[in-house]
Coordinates of C-alpha atoms in Angstrom, one line a residue:
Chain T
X1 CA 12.4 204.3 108.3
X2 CA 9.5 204.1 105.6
X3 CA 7.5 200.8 106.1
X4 CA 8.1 199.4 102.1
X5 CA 12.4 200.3 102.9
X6 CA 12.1 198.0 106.0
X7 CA 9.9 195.2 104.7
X8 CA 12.5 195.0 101.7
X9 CA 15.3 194.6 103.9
X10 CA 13.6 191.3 105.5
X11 CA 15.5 188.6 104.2
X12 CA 18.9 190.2 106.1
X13 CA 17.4 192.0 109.2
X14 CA 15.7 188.7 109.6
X15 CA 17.1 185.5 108.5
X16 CA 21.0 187.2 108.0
X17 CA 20.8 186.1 104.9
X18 CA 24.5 186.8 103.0
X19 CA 25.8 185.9 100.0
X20 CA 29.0 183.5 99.4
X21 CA 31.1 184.4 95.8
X22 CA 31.8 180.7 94.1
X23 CA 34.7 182.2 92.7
X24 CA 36.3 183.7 95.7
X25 CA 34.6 182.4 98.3
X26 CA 33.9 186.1 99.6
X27 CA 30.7 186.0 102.1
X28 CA 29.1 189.4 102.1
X29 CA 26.3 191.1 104.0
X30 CA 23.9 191.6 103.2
X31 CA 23.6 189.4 99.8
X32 CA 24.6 191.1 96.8
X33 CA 24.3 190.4 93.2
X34 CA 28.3 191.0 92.4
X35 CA 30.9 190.0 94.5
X36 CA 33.1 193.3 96.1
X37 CA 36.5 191.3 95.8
X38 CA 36.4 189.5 92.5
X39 CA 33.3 191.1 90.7
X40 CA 32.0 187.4 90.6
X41 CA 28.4 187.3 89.9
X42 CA 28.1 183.6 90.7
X43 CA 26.9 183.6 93.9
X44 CA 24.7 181.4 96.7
X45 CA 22.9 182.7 99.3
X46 CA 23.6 181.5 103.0
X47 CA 22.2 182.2 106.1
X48 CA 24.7 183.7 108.8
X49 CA 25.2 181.7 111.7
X50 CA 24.0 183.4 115.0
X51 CA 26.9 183.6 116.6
X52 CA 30.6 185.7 116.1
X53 CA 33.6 187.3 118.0
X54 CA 34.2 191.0 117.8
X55 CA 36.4 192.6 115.5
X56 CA 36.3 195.8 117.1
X57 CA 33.8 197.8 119.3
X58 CA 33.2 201.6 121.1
X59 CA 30.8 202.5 123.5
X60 CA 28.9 205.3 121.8
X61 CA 28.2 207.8 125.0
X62 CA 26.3 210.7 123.0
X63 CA 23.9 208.4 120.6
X64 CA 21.6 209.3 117.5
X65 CA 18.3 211.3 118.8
X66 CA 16.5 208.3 118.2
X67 CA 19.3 205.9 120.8
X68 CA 19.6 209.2 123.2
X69 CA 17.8 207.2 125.9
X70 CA 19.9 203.7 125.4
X71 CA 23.6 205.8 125.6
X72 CA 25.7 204.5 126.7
X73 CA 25.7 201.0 124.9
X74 CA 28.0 199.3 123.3
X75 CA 28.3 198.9 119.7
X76 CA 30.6 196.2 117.9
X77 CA 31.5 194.9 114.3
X78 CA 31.1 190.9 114.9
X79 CA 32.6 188.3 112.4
X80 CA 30.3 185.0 112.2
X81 CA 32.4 181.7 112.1
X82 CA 31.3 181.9 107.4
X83 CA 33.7 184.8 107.4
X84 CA 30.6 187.4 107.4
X85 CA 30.9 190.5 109.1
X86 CA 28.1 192.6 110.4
X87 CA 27.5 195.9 112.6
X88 CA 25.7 195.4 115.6
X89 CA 24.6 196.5 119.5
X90 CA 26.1 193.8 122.3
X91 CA 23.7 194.2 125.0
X92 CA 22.7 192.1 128.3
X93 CA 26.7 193.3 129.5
X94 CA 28.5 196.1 130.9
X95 CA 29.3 198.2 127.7
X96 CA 32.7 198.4 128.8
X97 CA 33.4 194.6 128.9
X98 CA 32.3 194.5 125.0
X99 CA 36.6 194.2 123.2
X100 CA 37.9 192.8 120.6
X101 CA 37.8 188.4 120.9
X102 CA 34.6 188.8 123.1
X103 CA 31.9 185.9 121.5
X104 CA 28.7 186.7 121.3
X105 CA 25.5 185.0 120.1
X106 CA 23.4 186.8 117.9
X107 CA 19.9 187.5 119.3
X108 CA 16.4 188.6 117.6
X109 CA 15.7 191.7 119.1
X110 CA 13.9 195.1 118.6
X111 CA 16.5 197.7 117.4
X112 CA 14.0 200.9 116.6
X113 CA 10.8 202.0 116.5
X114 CA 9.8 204.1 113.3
X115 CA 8.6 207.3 115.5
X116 CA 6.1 207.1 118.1
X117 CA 2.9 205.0 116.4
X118 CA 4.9 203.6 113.6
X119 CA 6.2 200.1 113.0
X120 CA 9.0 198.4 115.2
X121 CA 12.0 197.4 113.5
X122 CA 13.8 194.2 114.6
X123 CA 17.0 192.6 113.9
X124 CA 19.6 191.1 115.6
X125 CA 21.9 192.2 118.7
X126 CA 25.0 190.2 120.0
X127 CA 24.6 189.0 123.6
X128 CA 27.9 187.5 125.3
X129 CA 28.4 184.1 125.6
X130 CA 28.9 182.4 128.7
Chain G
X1 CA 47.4 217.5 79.6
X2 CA 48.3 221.4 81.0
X3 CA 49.9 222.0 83.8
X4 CA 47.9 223.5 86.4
X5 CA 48.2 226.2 89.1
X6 CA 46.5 227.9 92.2
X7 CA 46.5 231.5 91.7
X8 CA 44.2 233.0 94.0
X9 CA 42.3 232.0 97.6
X10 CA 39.8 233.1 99.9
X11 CA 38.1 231.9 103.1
X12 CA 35.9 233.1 105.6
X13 CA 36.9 232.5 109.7
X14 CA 35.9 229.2 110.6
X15 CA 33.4 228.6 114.0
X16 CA 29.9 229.5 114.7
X17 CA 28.7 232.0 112.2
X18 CA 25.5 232.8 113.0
X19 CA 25.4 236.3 111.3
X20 CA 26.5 234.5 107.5
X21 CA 24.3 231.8 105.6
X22 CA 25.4 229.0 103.2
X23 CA 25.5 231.7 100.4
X24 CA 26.7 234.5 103.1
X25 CA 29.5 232.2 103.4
X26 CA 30.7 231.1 99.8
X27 CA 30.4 234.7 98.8
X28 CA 32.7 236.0 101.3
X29 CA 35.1 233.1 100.1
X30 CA 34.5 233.4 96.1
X31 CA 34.8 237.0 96.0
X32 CA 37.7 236.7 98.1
X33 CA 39.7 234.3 95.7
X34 CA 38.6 236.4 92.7
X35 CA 39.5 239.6 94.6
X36 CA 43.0 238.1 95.6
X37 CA 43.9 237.3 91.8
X38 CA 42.3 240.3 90.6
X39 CA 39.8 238.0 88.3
X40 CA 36.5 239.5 86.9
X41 CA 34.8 236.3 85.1
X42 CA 35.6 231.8 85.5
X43 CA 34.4 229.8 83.2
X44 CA 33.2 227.5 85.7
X45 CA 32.5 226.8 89.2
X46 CA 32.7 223.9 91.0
X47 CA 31.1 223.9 94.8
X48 CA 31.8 221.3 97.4
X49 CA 29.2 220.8 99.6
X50 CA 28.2 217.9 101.9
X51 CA 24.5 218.1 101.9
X52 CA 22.8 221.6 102.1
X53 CA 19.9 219.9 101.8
X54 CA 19.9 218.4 105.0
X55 CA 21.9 221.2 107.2
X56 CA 19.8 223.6 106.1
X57 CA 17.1 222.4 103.3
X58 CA 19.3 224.1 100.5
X59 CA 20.2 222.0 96.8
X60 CA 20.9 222.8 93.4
X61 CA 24.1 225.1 94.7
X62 CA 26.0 225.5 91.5
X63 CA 22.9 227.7 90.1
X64 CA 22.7 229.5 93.8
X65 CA 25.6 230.2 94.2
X66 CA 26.9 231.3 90.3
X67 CA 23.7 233.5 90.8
X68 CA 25.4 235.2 93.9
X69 CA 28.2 235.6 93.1
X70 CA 27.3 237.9 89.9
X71 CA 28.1 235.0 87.5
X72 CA 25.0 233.4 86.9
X73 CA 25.1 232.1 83.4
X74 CA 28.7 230.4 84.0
X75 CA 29.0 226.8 84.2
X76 CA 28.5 225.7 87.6
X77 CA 27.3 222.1 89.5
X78 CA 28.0 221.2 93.3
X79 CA 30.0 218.0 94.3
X80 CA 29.7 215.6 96.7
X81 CA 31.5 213.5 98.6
X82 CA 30.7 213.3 102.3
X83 CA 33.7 215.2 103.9
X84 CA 35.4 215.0 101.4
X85 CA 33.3 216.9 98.7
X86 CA 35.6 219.8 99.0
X87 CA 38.9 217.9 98.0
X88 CA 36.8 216.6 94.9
X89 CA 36.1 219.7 93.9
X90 CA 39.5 220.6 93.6
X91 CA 39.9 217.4 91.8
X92 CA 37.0 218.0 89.3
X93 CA 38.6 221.8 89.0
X94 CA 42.2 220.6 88.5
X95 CA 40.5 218.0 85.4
X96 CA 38.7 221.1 83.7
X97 CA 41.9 223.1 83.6
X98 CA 44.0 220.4 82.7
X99 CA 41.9 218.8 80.4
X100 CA 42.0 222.2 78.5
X101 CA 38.0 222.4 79.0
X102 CA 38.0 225.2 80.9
X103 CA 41.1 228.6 81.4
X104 CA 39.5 230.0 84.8
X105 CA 37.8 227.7 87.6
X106 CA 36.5 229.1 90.9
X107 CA 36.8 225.9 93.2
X108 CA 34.8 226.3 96.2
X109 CA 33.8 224.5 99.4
X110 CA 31.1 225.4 102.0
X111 CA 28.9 224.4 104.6
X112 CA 26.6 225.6 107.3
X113 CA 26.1 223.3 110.0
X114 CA 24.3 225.5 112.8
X115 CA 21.2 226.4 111.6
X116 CA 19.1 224.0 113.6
X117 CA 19.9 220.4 112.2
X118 CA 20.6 217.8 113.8
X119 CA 24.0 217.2 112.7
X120 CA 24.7 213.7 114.1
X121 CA 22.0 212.4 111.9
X122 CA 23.2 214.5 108.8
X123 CA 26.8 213.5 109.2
X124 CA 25.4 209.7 109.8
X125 CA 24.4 209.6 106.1
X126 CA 27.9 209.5 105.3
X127 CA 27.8 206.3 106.8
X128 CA 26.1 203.0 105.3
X129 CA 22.1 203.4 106.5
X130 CA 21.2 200.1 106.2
X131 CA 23.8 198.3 108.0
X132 CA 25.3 201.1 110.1
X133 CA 23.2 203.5 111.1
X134 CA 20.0 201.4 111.6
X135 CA 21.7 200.0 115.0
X136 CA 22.4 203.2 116.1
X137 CA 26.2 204.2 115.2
X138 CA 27.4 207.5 114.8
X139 CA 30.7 208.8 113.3
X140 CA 32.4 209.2 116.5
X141 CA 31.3 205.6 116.8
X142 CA 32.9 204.7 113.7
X143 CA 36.3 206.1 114.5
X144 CA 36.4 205.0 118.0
X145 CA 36.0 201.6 116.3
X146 CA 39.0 202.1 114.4
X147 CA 40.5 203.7 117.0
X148 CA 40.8 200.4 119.4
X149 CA 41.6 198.2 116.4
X150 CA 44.5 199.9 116.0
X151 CA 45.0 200.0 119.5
X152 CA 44.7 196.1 118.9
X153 CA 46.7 195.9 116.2
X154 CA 49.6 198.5 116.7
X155 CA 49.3 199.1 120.9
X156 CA 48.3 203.1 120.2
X157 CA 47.2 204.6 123.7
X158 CA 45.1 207.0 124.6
X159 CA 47.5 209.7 125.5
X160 CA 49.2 208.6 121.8
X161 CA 45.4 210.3 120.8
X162 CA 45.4 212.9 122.7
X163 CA 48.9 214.4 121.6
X164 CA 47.3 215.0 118.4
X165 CA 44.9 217.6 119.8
X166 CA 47.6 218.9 122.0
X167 CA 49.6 219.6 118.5
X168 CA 46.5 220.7 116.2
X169 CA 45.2 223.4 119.0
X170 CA 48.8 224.4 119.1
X171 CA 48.9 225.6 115.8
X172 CA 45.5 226.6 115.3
X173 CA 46.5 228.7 118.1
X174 CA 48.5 230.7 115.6
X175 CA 45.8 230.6 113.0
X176 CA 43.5 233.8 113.1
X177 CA 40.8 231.7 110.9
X178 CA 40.9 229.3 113.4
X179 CA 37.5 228.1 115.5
X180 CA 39.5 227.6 118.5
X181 CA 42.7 229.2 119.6
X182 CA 43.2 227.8 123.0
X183 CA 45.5 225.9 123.4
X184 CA 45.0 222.4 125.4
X185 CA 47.1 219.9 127.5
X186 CA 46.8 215.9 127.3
X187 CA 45.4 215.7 130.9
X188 CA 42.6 218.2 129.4
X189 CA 42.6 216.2 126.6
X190 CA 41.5 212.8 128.9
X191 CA 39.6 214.2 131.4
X192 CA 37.3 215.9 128.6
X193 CA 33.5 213.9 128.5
X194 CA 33.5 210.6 126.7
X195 CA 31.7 210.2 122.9
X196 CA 32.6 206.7 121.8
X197 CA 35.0 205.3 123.7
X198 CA 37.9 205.5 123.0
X199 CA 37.3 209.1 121.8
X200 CA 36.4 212.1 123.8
X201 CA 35.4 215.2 123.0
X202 CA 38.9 216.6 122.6
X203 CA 39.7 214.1 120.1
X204 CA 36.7 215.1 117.6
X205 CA 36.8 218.1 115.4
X206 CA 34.0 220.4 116.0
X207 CA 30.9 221.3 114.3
X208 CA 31.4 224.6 112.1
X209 CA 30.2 227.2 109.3
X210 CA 32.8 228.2 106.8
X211 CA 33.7 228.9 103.1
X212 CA 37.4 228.4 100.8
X213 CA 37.9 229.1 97.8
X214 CA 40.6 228.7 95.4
X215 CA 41.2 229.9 91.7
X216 CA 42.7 227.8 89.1
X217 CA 44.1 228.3 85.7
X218 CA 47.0 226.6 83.7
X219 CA 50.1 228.0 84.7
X220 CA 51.3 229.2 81.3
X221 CA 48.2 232.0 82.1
X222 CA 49.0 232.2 85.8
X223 CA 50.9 235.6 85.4
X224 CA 47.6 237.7 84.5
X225 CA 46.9 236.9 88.3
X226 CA 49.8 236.5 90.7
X227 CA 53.7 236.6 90.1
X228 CA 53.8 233.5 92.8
X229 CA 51.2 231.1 91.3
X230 CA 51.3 227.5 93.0
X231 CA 51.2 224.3 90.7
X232 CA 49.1 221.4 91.5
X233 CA 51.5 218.8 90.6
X234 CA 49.0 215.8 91.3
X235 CA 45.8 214.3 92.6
X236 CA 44.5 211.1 93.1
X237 CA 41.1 209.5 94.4
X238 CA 40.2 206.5 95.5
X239 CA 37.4 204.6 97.5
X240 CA 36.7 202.1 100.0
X241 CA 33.9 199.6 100.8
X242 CA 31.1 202.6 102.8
X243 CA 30.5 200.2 105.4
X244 CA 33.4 199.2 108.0
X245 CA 32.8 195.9 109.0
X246 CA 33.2 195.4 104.9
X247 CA 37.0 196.1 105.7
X248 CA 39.5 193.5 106.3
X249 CA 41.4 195.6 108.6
X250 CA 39.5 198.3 110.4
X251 CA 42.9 200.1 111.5
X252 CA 43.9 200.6 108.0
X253 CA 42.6 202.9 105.2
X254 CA 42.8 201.7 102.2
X255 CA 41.5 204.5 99.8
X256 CA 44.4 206.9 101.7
X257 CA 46.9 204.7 100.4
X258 CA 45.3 204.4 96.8
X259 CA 44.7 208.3 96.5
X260 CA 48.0 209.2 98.5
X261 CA 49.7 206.5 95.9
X262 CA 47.8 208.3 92.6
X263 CA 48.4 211.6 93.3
X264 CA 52.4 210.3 94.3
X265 CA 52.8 209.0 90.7
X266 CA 51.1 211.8 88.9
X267 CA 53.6 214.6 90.5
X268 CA 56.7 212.1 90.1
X269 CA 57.7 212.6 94.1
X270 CA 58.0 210.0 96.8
X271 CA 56.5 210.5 100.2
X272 CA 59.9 212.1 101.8
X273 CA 59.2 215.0 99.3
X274 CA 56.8 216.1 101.0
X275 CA 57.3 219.1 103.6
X276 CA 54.3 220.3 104.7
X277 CA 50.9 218.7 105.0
X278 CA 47.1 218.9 105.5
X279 CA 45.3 215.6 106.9
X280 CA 42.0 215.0 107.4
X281 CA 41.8 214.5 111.3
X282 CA 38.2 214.4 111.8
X283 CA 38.9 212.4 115.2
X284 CA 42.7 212.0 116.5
X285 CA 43.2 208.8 115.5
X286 CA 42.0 209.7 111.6
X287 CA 45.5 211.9 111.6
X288 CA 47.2 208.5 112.7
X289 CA 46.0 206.2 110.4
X290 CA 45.9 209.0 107.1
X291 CA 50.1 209.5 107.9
X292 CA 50.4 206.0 107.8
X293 CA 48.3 205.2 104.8
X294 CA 49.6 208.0 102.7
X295 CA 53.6 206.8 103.2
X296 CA 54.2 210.3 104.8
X297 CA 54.9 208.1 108.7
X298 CA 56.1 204.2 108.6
X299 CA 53.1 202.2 109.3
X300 CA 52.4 201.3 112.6
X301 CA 54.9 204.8 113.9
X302 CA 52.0 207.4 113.4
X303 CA 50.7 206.7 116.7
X304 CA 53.8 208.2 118.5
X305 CA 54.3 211.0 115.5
X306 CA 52.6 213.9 117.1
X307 CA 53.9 213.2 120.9
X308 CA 57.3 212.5 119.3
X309 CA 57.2 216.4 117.5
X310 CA 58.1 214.7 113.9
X311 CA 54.7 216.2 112.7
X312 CA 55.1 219.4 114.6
X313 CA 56.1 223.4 113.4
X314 CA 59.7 222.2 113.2
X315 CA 59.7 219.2 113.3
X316 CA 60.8 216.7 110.4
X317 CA 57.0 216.7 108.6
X318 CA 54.7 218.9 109.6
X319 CA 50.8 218.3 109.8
X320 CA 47.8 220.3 110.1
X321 CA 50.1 223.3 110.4
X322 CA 46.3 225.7 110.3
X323 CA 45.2 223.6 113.3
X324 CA 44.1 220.9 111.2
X325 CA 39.8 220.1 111.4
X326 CA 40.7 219.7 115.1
X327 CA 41.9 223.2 116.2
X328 CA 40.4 225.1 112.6
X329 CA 37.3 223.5 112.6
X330 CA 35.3 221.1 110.2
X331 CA 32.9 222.8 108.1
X332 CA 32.5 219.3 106.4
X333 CA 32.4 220.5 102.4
X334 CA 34.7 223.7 102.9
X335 CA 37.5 221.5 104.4
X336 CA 39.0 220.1 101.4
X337 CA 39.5 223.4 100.0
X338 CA 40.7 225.0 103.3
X339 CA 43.3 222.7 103.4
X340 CA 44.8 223.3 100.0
X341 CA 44.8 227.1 101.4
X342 CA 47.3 226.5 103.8
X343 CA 49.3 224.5 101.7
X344 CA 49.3 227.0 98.8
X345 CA 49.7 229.9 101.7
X346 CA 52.8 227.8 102.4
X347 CA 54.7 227.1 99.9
X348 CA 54.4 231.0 99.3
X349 CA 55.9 231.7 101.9
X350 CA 52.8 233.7 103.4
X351 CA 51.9 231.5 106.6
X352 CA 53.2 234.3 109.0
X353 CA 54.0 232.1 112.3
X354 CA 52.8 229.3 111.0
X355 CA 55.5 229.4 108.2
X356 CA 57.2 226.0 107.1
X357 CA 60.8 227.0 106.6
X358 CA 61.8 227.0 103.1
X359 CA 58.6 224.5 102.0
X360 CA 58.3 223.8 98.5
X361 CA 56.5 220.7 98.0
X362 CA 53.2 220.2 99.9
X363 CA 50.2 217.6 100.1
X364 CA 47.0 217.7 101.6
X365 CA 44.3 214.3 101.9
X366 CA 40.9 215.1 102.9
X367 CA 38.5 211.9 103.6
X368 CA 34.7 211.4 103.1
X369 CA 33.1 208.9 105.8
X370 CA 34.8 206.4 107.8
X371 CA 37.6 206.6 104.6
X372 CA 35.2 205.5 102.0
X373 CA 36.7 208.1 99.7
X374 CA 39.7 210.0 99.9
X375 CA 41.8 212.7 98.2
X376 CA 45.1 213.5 98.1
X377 CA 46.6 216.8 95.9
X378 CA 50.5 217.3 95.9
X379 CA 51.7 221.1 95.5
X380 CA 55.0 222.8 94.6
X381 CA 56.2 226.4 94.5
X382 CA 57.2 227.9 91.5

């Protein structure tokens, strides 16, 4: 991932900054400048709460080259209590205990590293709760 | 508008084709489907392709492959749409004819996928890059995700998955252009290695080469080519949010039921009209939820549909009769086309073993992504 395409995407990978439609009420994420359900273009910016419950969830076995040596982990789509959904690793758990209702906090953590001397890229990973 | 109809095809074998390149492979295909109708010049070509670029470094196909093909100077431009770039292709080919643009359109699909790349990362594109794949999903990822939601939702098992490979291998096994003619069982099926869990490797389609190509005119010219033209009675395309956590329901795809519901009203049929049909079953559980979302199995039923034989060779509806992506194989931009093959093969009565008895209406849906895009085409025999 180019350096100036990961410093842009800050405000989400960082903050989880989202974006709620006045109209509708939508929250999106990342923030967007027209809401997907109403095409509302009045909208405020919110951060995510760091916590959800999973939607849905695999354990990806044969990973991208640059996962290879995390396989098998488990992978989730998490819904934060604004109604925000987001795509991320649960880690700190057996992979196979990661299903649909499970609650995780959402954790700062490194996700990649942009090829063997380049920057590390953080965002956030769900961790069970309790 | 003009009515519009299929006149001629062509398509190479379907696997690992390591004696044919990307242009090896739409030639073969082209000059098949111009062979078959006895055409010597199109007005324009349309190729679906998925991403030359990345499988092997290759762009700007319309030109290429015009040029190859003897035609260069004809109107020619590639489309896209992830896995679905073939099916639009037929769409943008169906428009020109209809549209009274163009009298003679080559529509073609292609890819070559086993040159070197690394194809988990070129089919990831498909996927949304900054919220997806940055974490480290891949496509089998993504449909293992909707796999266990509908699981969730609609109590689909495992085996429910694994029938569908059981079906699709058992007619590809009759399919000659098929990548693999084995048949399997469900235990093979569930004892094959995991990719995302809930999916193993028997549940994925595999990673191929291959060219189809069809040849479109209206059908008040169709005679110059074949005495059993078939007319493209509708086609409808929709889309989806890219990413899947953007979905209300993961188990459900939307743009299926939008392009399935465009292409319905266009042709003036209902879903029980339908008698033979081509899904897009990229994974096992992407036939499930396309049946469902295109009317053609109740929703919630299409998990039992292949164990129950409804979507079998004689049973009520049948699906993927070529094997499907599954059993065929999944050259990603040539499947959209490939699948209106087998449905235009069909409905002329020319599918050998495979035959439909007595089809005259047909469909085929082929998806791009996680079902970001979809395209559904409805067929009769004249």
């Amino acid at each position: 991932m180019p350096s100036p395409r990961y410093w842009r995407e800050r405000a989400n990978r960082f903050r989880l900054e989202a974006a709620r439609c006045k109209g509708c009420d939508r929250v999106t994420y990342p923030a967007r400048t027209i809401c997907p359900s109403c095409r509302g273009t009045d909208l405020e910016t919110l951060n995510l709460s760091r916590k959800g419950k999973v939607v849905t969830s695999t354990v990806v076995h044969v990973g991208p080259s640059e996962f290879t040596m995390e396989a098998p982990y488990a992978m989730a789509v998490v819904e934060t209590p604004e109604g925000g959904r987001l795509m991320v690793q649960v880690v700190d758990c057996e992979p196979s205990d990661v299903q649909p209702g499970l609650e995780v906090s959402l954790e700062f953590r490194l996700i990649r590293r942009e090829g063997h001397s380049g920057i590390l890229c953080y965002g956030h990973k769900g961790v069970p709760v309790g | 508008m003009r009515e519009v109809a299929i006149v001629g095809a062509g398509m190479t074998r379907f696997g690992e084709i390591w004696e044919s390149s990307l242009r090896d492979l739409f030639v073969e295909a082209a000059a098949g489907a111009l062979n078959s109708a006895g055409a010597d010049h199109v007005d324009s070509i349309f190729v679906g392709n998925m991403s030359g670029g990345q499988f092997v470094g290759q762009e700007h196909l319309g030109p290429l492959m015009a040029d190859h093909l003897g035609m260069a100077g004809v109107a020619a431009a590639r489309v896209e749409s992830a896995c679905a770039s073939g099916g639009m292709a037929l769409n943008m080919g169906f428009m020109a004819v209809a549209s009274g643009c163009s009298d003679a359109v080559l529509v073609a699909g292609v890819e070559k996928m086993t040159d070197g790349a690394d194809v988990t990362n070129v089919l990831a594109s498909a996927a949304d890059q900054e919220t997806e794949v940055y974490h480290g999903i891949t496509f089998p990822g993504l449909y293992a995700m909707i796999a266990r939601a509908h699981m969730e939702k609609h109590g689909t098992t495992e085996e429910d998955l694994a029938w569908v490979a059981v079906k699709n291998h058992k007619h590809g096994s009759l399919n000659p252009k098929a990548q693999f003619r084995g048949e399997v069982t469900v235990e093979q099926v569930l004892r094959s290695s995991m990719v995302a869990e809930p999916l193993r490797l028997l549940h994925c389609s595999p990673v191929s080469d291959g060219a189809a190509a069809v040849l479109l005119c209206p059908l008040d010219q169709a005679e110059k080519y074949t005495d059993k033209p078939v007319k493209v009675i509708g086609t409808g395309v929709a889309t989806d949010s890219i990413a899947l956590a953007d979905r209300k329901d993961p188990a459900f795809l939307g743009s299926v039921e939008k392009s399935a519901e465009r292409a319905y009203k266009m042709a003036g049929v209902t879903p029980k009209d339908i008698q033979v049909a081509e899904v897009h079953d990229c994974f096992a559980i992407a036939e499930i939820c396309c049946l469902e979302a295109s009317g053609l199995i109740e929703k919630g039923k299409g998990a039992k549909a292949a164990a129950s034989g409804v979507t079998s060779l004689g049973g009520r509806i049948p699906v993927n009769t070529s094997g499907g992506l599954k059993s065929k194989g999944h050259p990603v931009g040539a499947t959209g086309v490939a699948q209106a093959i087998e449905v235009f093969e069909q409905l002329r009565g020319e599918s050998g073993e495979r035959q439909v008895e007595d089809a005259r209406i047909g469909l085929t849906q082929n998806m791009g992504g996680s079902g970001a895009s979809s395209v559904v085409h409805i067929y009769q025999g004249v």
